[in-house]
Amino acid sequence: MTTLPEPSQEALAVSHRLEAELRRSIEQAGGWISFAHYMEQALYAHGLGYYSAGSHKFGAPGDFVTAPEISPMFGATLAQQIAELLPQTAGNIYEFGAGSGRLALDLLRELEALDCLPTRYLIMDLSPDLIERQRATLQRELPHLAGRIEWLSALPDTLDGVIIGNEVLDAMPCELLHWTPGAQQRGVCLTPQGFAWQDRPISDPQLQQQVQGITIQGDDYLSEVNLNNLAFMRTLGAQLTRGAILLIDYGFPRAEYYHPQRHMGTLIGHYRHHTIDDPFRLVGLMDLTSHVDFSLVAQAGIDAGLDLIGYTTQAQFLINCGISAVMQRLDPEDVKVWAPQAAALQQLMSPSEMGELFKVIGFGKGVSIDWTGFAQGDRCYSL
Ligand SMILES: C[S@@+](CC[C@H](N)C(=O)[O-])C[C@H]1O[C@@H](n2cnc3c(N)ncnc32)[C@H](O)[C@@H]1O
């Protein structure tokens, strides 16, 4: 077992309360809950879950880093694509899962410089703790734009604008499946030693339907299916009257996702920059995520009436949108600024870091432009 940095007594107390709540949920459900139910509580239980309690989460003092936290060039480059799309809509940006508020800040700064500010910048997040951080960051850095920025507690009935989400799909609770070779749903039960796995026949017709579309090789194969990603795309498809959706996350098309070599699945925990493969450790103190099945996301979007515009790697998308030009704004003589940004660029773009694993998928409805981000190297075919 990996030796991990010790959580504080306060953090452990929160974790123990969350464990007790999860035990109660399992007992009330008759001794078993689905993994998605477990993950939902571990991440989002009111006041106790990873995203609902006070842990730091992002950057060096946190558990993981995301592209907007690595460099403002990420948001500045993404803004080039958004600036093309916004004028074809009512001009709103809807950001899902805004984290620390860093992406919103960088996008708004760049869009202001491009004279293309959104009419409104609307943020939807499930984490009260992060919403507070977003408010503080944006109020401090962009007080003159405060009137345009809003937080929504529920999705409006209609959306007209550009929807964005960086690393949101991976944070949605997923179901676990165990193929032996037939598929069973893996859930969580209680033993005297604590939480334990238990496989059961699949009773949810929606999950059954998804599993039927997956081909597995091997007779002891674990993986995930994310019904929340499906529901999310259905909702966006139904509610978007006009506009575009840009989702950035790590994952693969289906053939790669359910590859024989990935027989242990993609579910992983992140705690202080360590990866942990046992989701029953440090309950509520570590992030839990799974990679995204982009074929599922693409199909769900198409079925919901969206046009699939493109699917490509983060590196290709950022190149297409001109990240080199954004980097060239910096003065190489100013080594203190330039050198860390050159390293950040490498992290965002390198195939061995985020460049290949992270993908960008784009959907449209009622907008007609040639999206710069997908101009070269479109890989829709592999979906
Ligand atoms: C991994 S963090 C990414 C944060 C930020 N986008 C970034 O790149 O730094 C995931 C974020 O998604 C939020 N989230 C997860 N599911 C969501 C949902 N269904 N709607 C809105 N936000 C969600 C979490 O609260 C959190 O802010």
mmCIF file with all atom_site columns, C-alpha atoms in Angstrom, residues 65-206:
data_model
loop_
_atom_site.group_PDB
_atom_site.id
_atom_site.type_symbol
_atom_site.label_atom_id
_atom_site.label_alt_id
_atom_site.label_comp_id
_atom_site.label_asym_id
_atom_site.label_entity_id
_atom_site.label_seq_id
_atom_site.pdbx_PDB_ins_code
_atom_site.Cartn_x
_atom_site.Cartn_y
_atom_site.Cartn_z
_atom_site.occupancy
_atom_site.B_iso_or_equiv
_atom_site.pdbx_formal_charge
_atom_site.auth_seq_id
_atom_site.auth_comp_id
_atom_site.auth_asym_id
_atom_site.auth_atom_id
_atom_site.pdbx_PDB_model_num
ATOM 1   C CA . VAL A 1 65  ? -3.831  19.875  -11.494 1.00 0.00 ? 65  VAL A CA 1
ATOM 2   C CA . THR A 1 66  ? -6.075  20.810  -14.386 1.00 0.00 ? 66  THR A CA 1
ATOM 3   C CA . ALA A 1 67  ? -5.223  22.646  -17.602 1.00 0.00 ? 67  ALA A CA 1
ATOM 4   C CA . PRO A 1 68  ? -6.553  26.068  -16.522 1.00 0.00 ? 68  PRO A CA 1
ATOM 5   C CA . GLU A 1 69  ? -4.485  25.806  -13.332 1.00 0.00 ? 69  GLU A CA 1
ATOM 6   C CA . ILE A 1 70  ? -1.361  24.981  -15.337 1.00 0.00 ? 70  ILE A CA 1
ATOM 7   C CA . SER A 1 71  ? -1.394  28.080  -17.506 1.00 0.00 ? 71  SER A CA 1
ATOM 8   C CA . PRO A 1 72  ? -3.572  31.062  -18.461 1.00 0.00 ? 72  PRO A CA 1
ATOM 9   C CA . MET A 1 73  ? -2.627  30.214  -22.069 1.00 0.00 ? 73  MET A CA 1
ATOM 10  C CA . PHE A 1 74  ? -5.184  27.382  -21.964 1.00 0.00 ? 74  PHE A CA 1
ATOM 11  C CA . GLY A 1 75  ? -8.133  29.735  -21.423 1.00 0.00 ? 75  GLY A CA 1
ATOM 12  C CA . ALA A 1 76  ? -6.697  32.433  -23.697 1.00 0.00 ? 76  ALA A CA 1
ATOM 13  C CA . THR A 1 77  ? -6.449  29.892  -26.532 1.00 0.00 ? 77  THR A CA 1
ATOM 14  C CA . LEU A 1 78  ? -9.890  28.399  -25.924 1.00 0.00 ? 78  LEU A CA 1
ATOM 15  C CA . ALA A 1 79  ? -11.263 31.948  -26.048 1.00 0.00 ? 79  ALA A CA 1
ATOM 16  C CA . GLN A 1 80  ? -10.256 32.188  -29.734 1.00 0.00 ? 80  GLN A CA 1
ATOM 17  C CA . GLN A 1 81  ? -12.751 29.422  -30.550 1.00 0.00 ? 81  GLN A CA 1
ATOM 18  C CA . ILE A 1 82  ? -15.434 30.846  -28.293 1.00 0.00 ? 82  ILE A CA 1
ATOM 19  C CA . ALA A 1 83  ? -15.050 34.295  -29.862 1.00 0.00 ? 83  ALA A CA 1
ATOM 20  C CA . GLU A 1 84  ? -15.962 32.785  -33.248 1.00 0.00 ? 84  GLU A CA 1
ATOM 21  C CA . LEU A 1 85  ? -19.034 31.061  -31.865 1.00 0.00 ? 85  LEU A CA 1
ATOM 22  C CA . LEU A 1 86  ? -20.503 33.641  -29.495 1.00 0.00 ? 86  LEU A CA 1
ATOM 23  C CA . PRO A 1 87  ? -21.723 36.161  -32.112 1.00 0.00 ? 87  PRO A CA 1
ATOM 24  C CA . GLN A 1 88  ? -23.859 33.438  -33.707 1.00 0.00 ? 88  GLN A CA 1
ATOM 25  C CA . THR A 1 89  ? -25.786 33.034  -30.454 1.00 0.00 ? 89  THR A CA 1
ATOM 26  C CA . ALA A 1 90  ? -27.445 35.197  -27.799 1.00 0.00 ? 90  ALA A CA 1
ATOM 27  C CA . GLY A 1 91  ? -23.922 35.677  -26.492 1.00 0.00 ? 91  GLY A CA 1
ATOM 28  C CA . ASN A 1 92  ? -24.025 33.690  -23.251 1.00 0.00 ? 92  ASN A CA 1
ATOM 29  C CA . ILE A 1 93  ? -21.298 31.426  -21.923 1.00 0.00 ? 93  ILE A CA 1
ATOM 30  C CA . TYR A 1 94  ? -22.383 28.598  -19.640 1.00 0.00 ? 94  TYR A CA 1
ATOM 31  C CA . GLU A 1 95  ? -19.537 26.989  -17.736 1.00 0.00 ? 95  GLU A CA 1
ATOM 32  C CA . PHE A 1 96  ? -20.143 23.687  -15.978 1.00 0.00 ? 96  PHE A CA 1
ATOM 33  C CA . GLY A 1 97  ? -17.868 22.769  -13.063 1.00 0.00 ? 97  GLY A CA 1
ATOM 34  C CA . ALA A 1 98  ? -15.815 25.971  -12.916 1.00 0.00 ? 98  ALA A CA 1
ATOM 35  C CA . GLY A 1 99  ? -13.380 24.680  -10.276 1.00 0.00 ? 99  GLY A CA 1
ATOM 36  C CA . SER A 1 100 ? -11.379 27.517  -8.752  1.00 0.00 ? 100 SER A CA 1
ATOM 37  C CA . GLY A 1 101 ? -12.757 30.009  -11.319 1.00 0.00 ? 101 GLY A CA 1
ATOM 38  C CA . ARG A 1 102 ? -9.449  30.122  -13.162 1.00 0.00 ? 102 ARG A CA 1
ATOM 39  C CA . LEU A 1 103 ? -10.827 29.216  -16.595 1.00 0.00 ? 103 LEU A CA 1
ATOM 40  C CA . ALA A 1 104 ? -13.624 31.790  -16.290 1.00 0.00 ? 104 ALA A CA 1
ATOM 41  C CA . LEU A 1 105 ? -11.038 34.417  -15.380 1.00 0.00 ? 105 LEU A CA 1
ATOM 42  C CA . ASP A 1 106 ? -8.730  33.645  -18.320 1.00 0.00 ? 106 ASP A CA 1
ATOM 43  C CA . LEU A 1 107 ? -11.591 33.390  -20.813 1.00 0.00 ? 107 LEU A CA 1
ATOM 44  C CA . LEU A 1 108 ? -13.146 36.672  -19.728 1.00 0.00 ? 108 LEU A CA 1
ATOM 45  C CA . ARG A 1 109 ? -9.792  38.476  -19.817 1.00 0.00 ? 109 ARG A CA 1
ATOM 46  C CA . GLU A 1 110 ? -9.082  37.293  -23.341 1.00 0.00 ? 110 GLU A CA 1
ATOM 47  C CA . LEU A 1 111 ? -12.626 37.861  -24.620 1.00 0.00 ? 111 LEU A CA 1
ATOM 48  C CA . GLU A 1 112 ? -12.480 41.389  -23.253 1.00 0.00 ? 112 GLU A CA 1
ATOM 49  C CA . ALA A 1 113 ? -9.202  41.949  -25.128 1.00 0.00 ? 113 ALA A CA 1
ATOM 50  C CA . LEU A 1 114 ? -10.862 40.593  -28.281 1.00 0.00 ? 114 LEU A CA 1
ATOM 51  C CA . ASP A 1 115 ? -13.819 42.930  -27.701 1.00 0.00 ? 115 ASP A CA 1
ATOM 52  C CA . CYS A 1 116 ? -16.097 39.918  -27.566 1.00 0.00 ? 116 CYS A CA 1
ATOM 53  C CA . LEU A 1 117 ? -17.330 39.750  -23.989 1.00 0.00 ? 117 LEU A CA 1
ATOM 54  C CA . PRO A 1 118 ? -20.276 37.432  -23.360 1.00 0.00 ? 118 PRO A CA 1
ATOM 55  C CA . THR A 1 119 ? -23.628 39.004  -22.560 1.00 0.00 ? 119 THR A CA 1
ATOM 56  C CA . ARG A 1 120 ? -23.671 36.822  -19.439 1.00 0.00 ? 120 ARG A CA 1
ATOM 57  C CA . TYR A 1 121 ? -21.200 34.306  -18.010 1.00 0.00 ? 121 TYR A CA 1
ATOM 58  C CA . LEU A 1 122 ? -23.257 31.696  -16.186 1.00 0.00 ? 122 LEU A CA 1
ATOM 59  C CA . ILE A 1 123 ? -21.658 29.134  -13.900 1.00 0.00 ? 123 ILE A CA 1
ATOM 60  C CA . MET A 1 124 ? -23.171 25.841  -12.792 1.00 0.00 ? 124 MET A CA 1
ATOM 61  C CA . ASP A 1 125 ? -21.332 23.883  -10.117 1.00 0.00 ? 125 ASP A CA 1
ATOM 62  C CA . LEU A 1 126 ? -22.300 21.278  -7.539  1.00 0.00 ? 126 LEU A CA 1
ATOM 63  C CA . SER A 1 127 ? -19.692 22.355  -5.016  1.00 0.00 ? 127 SER A CA 1
ATOM 64  C CA . PRO A 1 128 ? -20.701 25.154  -2.613  1.00 0.00 ? 128 PRO A CA 1
ATOM 65  C CA . ASP A 1 129 ? -17.081 25.376  -1.477  1.00 0.00 ? 129 ASP A CA 1
ATOM 66  C CA . LEU A 1 130 ? -15.808 25.904  -5.040  1.00 0.00 ? 130 LEU A CA 1
ATOM 67  C CA . ILE A 1 131 ? -18.595 28.366  -5.862  1.00 0.00 ? 131 ILE A CA 1
ATOM 68  C CA . GLU A 1 132 ? -17.367 30.512  -2.977  1.00 0.00 ? 132 GLU A CA 1
ATOM 69  C CA . ARG A 1 133 ? -13.816 30.344  -4.360  1.00 0.00 ? 133 ARG A CA 1
ATOM 70  C CA . GLN A 1 134 ? -15.038 31.237  -7.865  1.00 0.00 ? 134 GLN A CA 1
ATOM 71  C CA . ARG A 1 135 ? -16.953 34.240  -6.526  1.00 0.00 ? 135 ARG A CA 1
ATOM 72  C CA . ALA A 1 136 ? -13.935 35.466  -4.563  1.00 0.00 ? 136 ALA A CA 1
ATOM 73  C CA . THR A 1 137 ? -11.517 35.051  -7.497  1.00 0.00 ? 137 THR A CA 1
ATOM 74  C CA . LEU A 1 138 ? -13.729 36.718  -10.074 1.00 0.00 ? 138 LEU A CA 1
ATOM 75  C CA . GLN A 1 139 ? -14.783 39.531  -7.750  1.00 0.00 ? 139 GLN A CA 1
ATOM 76  C CA . ARG A 1 140 ? -11.146 40.233  -6.862  1.00 0.00 ? 140 ARG A CA 1
ATOM 77  C CA . GLU A 1 141 ? -9.729  40.005  -10.398 1.00 0.00 ? 141 GLU A CA 1
ATOM 78  C CA . LEU A 1 142 ? -12.571 41.281  -12.564 1.00 0.00 ? 142 LEU A CA 1
ATOM 79  C CA . PRO A 1 143 ? -14.738 43.576  -10.405 1.00 0.00 ? 143 PRO A CA 1
ATOM 80  C CA . HIS A 1 144 ? -15.775 45.594  -13.474 1.00 0.00 ? 144 HIS A CA 1
ATOM 81  C CA . LEU A 1 145 ? -17.360 42.480  -15.034 1.00 0.00 ? 145 LEU A CA 1
ATOM 82  C CA . ALA A 1 146 ? -19.262 41.401  -11.905 1.00 0.00 ? 146 ALA A CA 1
ATOM 83  C CA . GLY A 1 147 ? -22.598 42.377  -13.454 1.00 0.00 ? 147 GLY A CA 1
ATOM 84  C CA . ARG A 1 148 ? -22.172 39.823  -16.231 1.00 0.00 ? 148 ARG A CA 1
ATOM 85  C CA . ILE A 1 149 ? -21.261 36.840  -14.043 1.00 0.00 ? 149 ILE A CA 1
ATOM 86  C CA . GLU A 1 150 ? -23.950 34.726  -12.399 1.00 0.00 ? 150 GLU A CA 1
ATOM 87  C CA . TRP A 1 151 ? -24.199 31.408  -10.585 1.00 0.00 ? 151 TRP A CA 1
ATOM 88  C CA . LEU A 1 152 ? -27.179 29.225  -11.386 1.00 0.00 ? 152 LEU A CA 1
ATOM 89  C CA . SER A 1 153 ? -28.596 26.693  -8.963  1.00 0.00 ? 153 SER A CA 1
ATOM 90  C CA . ALA A 1 154 ? -30.683 25.041  -11.677 1.00 0.00 ? 154 ALA A CA 1
ATOM 91  C CA . LEU A 1 155 ? -30.307 24.750  -15.411 1.00 0.00 ? 155 LEU A CA 1
ATOM 92  C CA . PRO A 1 156 ? -32.524 27.217  -17.319 1.00 0.00 ? 156 PRO A CA 1
ATOM 93  C CA . ASP A 1 157 ? -35.229 25.641  -19.518 1.00 0.00 ? 157 ASP A CA 1
ATOM 94  C CA . THR A 1 158 ? -33.488 26.976  -22.603 1.00 0.00 ? 158 THR A CA 1
ATOM 95  C CA . LEU A 1 159 ? -29.824 27.646  -23.338 1.00 0.00 ? 159 LEU A CA 1
ATOM 96  C CA . ASP A 1 160 ? -28.595 29.949  -26.098 1.00 0.00 ? 160 ASP A CA 1
ATOM 97  C CA . GLY A 1 161 ? -24.834 30.418  -26.203 1.00 0.00 ? 161 GLY A CA 1
ATOM 98  C CA . VAL A 1 162 ? -21.602 28.485  -25.763 1.00 0.00 ? 162 VAL A CA 1
ATOM 99  C CA . ILE A 1 163 ? -21.444 25.718  -23.172 1.00 0.00 ? 163 ILE A CA 1
ATOM 100 C CA . ILE A 1 164 ? -18.049 24.711  -21.837 1.00 0.00 ? 164 ILE A CA 1
ATOM 101 C CA . GLY A 1 165 ? -16.799 22.153  -19.352 1.00 0.00 ? 165 GLY A CA 1
ATOM 102 C CA . ASN A 1 166 ? -13.232 21.226  -18.545 1.00 0.00 ? 166 ASN A CA 1
ATOM 103 C CA . GLU A 1 167 ? -12.847 17.970  -16.605 1.00 0.00 ? 167 GLU A CA 1
ATOM 104 C CA . VAL A 1 168 ? -16.496 17.802  -15.659 1.00 0.00 ? 168 VAL A CA 1
ATOM 105 C CA . LEU A 1 169 ? -17.525 14.564  -17.393 1.00 0.00 ? 169 LEU A CA 1
ATOM 106 C CA . ASP A 1 170 ? -14.833 12.618  -15.505 1.00 0.00 ? 170 ASP A CA 1
ATOM 107 C CA . ALA A 1 171 ? -16.130 13.944  -12.174 1.00 0.00 ? 171 ALA A CA 1
ATOM 108 C CA . MET A 1 172 ? -19.625 12.508  -12.748 1.00 0.00 ? 172 MET A CA 1
ATOM 109 C CA . PRO A 1 173 ? -20.315 9.293   -10.829 1.00 0.00 ? 173 PRO A CA 1
ATOM 110 C CA . CYS A 1 174 ? -20.013 6.164   -12.973 1.00 0.00 ? 174 CYS A CA 1
ATOM 111 C CA . GLU A 1 175 ? -21.341 2.606   -12.706 1.00 0.00 ? 175 GLU A CA 1
ATOM 112 C CA . LEU A 1 176 ? -18.862 -0.253  -12.349 1.00 0.00 ? 176 LEU A CA 1
ATOM 113 C CA . LEU A 1 177 ? -19.274 -3.420  -14.393 1.00 0.00 ? 177 LEU A CA 1
ATOM 114 C CA . HIS A 1 178 ? -17.622 -6.796  -13.978 1.00 0.00 ? 178 HIS A CA 1
ATOM 115 C CA . TRP A 1 179 ? -17.592 -9.138  -16.996 1.00 0.00 ? 179 TRP A CA 1
ATOM 116 C CA . THR A 1 180 ? -16.966 -12.833 -16.207 1.00 0.00 ? 180 THR A CA 1
ATOM 117 C CA . PRO A 1 181 ? -17.582 -12.953 -19.233 1.00 0.00 ? 181 PRO A CA 1
ATOM 118 C CA . GLY A 1 182 ? -21.282 -11.968 -18.797 1.00 0.00 ? 182 GLY A CA 1
ATOM 119 C CA . ALA A 1 183 ? -21.696 -8.511  -17.263 1.00 0.00 ? 183 ALA A CA 1
ATOM 120 C CA . GLN A 1 184 ? -22.763 -7.895  -13.673 1.00 0.00 ? 184 GLN A CA 1
ATOM 121 C CA . GLN A 1 185 ? -23.106 -4.588  -11.887 1.00 0.00 ? 185 GLN A CA 1
ATOM 122 C CA . ARG A 1 186 ? -20.488 -4.065  -9.204  1.00 0.00 ? 186 ARG A CA 1
ATOM 123 C CA . GLY A 1 187 ? -21.739 -2.313  -6.102  1.00 0.00 ? 187 GLY A CA 1
ATOM 124 C CA . VAL A 1 188 ? -20.774 -1.755  -2.495  1.00 0.00 ? 188 VAL A CA 1
ATOM 125 C CA . CYS A 1 189 ? -21.873 -3.806  0.530   1.00 0.00 ? 189 CYS A CA 1
ATOM 126 C CA . LEU A 1 190 ? -20.812 -3.917  4.170   1.00 0.00 ? 190 LEU A CA 1
ATOM 127 C CA . THR A 1 191 ? -18.651 -6.478  5.910   1.00 0.00 ? 191 THR A CA 1
ATOM 128 C CA . PRO A 1 192 ? -17.289 -6.424  9.480   1.00 0.00 ? 192 PRO A CA 1
ATOM 129 C CA . GLN A 1 193 ? -14.023 -5.122  7.940   1.00 0.00 ? 193 GLN A CA 1
ATOM 130 C CA . GLY A 1 194 ? -15.728 -2.226  6.142   1.00 0.00 ? 194 GLY A CA 1
ATOM 131 C CA . PHE A 1 195 ? -16.920 -1.539  2.594   1.00 0.00 ? 195 PHE A CA 1
ATOM 132 C CA . ALA A 1 196 ? -16.581 -4.412  0.122   1.00 0.00 ? 196 ALA A CA 1
ATOM 133 C CA . TRP A 1 197 ? -17.443 -5.174  -3.493  1.00 0.00 ? 197 TRP A CA 1
ATOM 134 C CA . GLN A 1 198 ? -20.448 -7.243  -4.451  1.00 0.00 ? 198 GLN A CA 1
ATOM 135 C CA . ASP A 1 199 ? -21.546 -8.043  -7.997  1.00 0.00 ? 199 ASP A CA 1
ATOM 136 C CA . ARG A 1 200 ? -25.246 -8.315  -8.829  1.00 0.00 ? 200 ARG A CA 1
ATOM 137 C CA . PRO A 1 201 ? -27.254 -8.920  -12.013 1.00 0.00 ? 201 PRO A CA 1
ATOM 138 C CA . ILE A 1 202 ? -27.994 -5.681  -13.863 1.00 0.00 ? 202 ILE A CA 1
ATOM 139 C CA . SER A 1 203 ? -31.547 -4.574  -13.146 1.00 0.00 ? 203 SER A CA 1
ATOM 140 C CA . ASP A 1 204 ? -31.480 -1.064  -14.680 1.00 0.00 ? 204 ASP A CA 1
ATOM 141 C CA . PRO A 1 205 ? -32.703 -1.327  -18.318 1.00 0.00 ? 205 PRO A CA 1
ATOM 142 C CA . GLN A 1 206 ? -30.691 1.757   -19.310 1.00 0.00 ? 206 GLN A CA 1
#
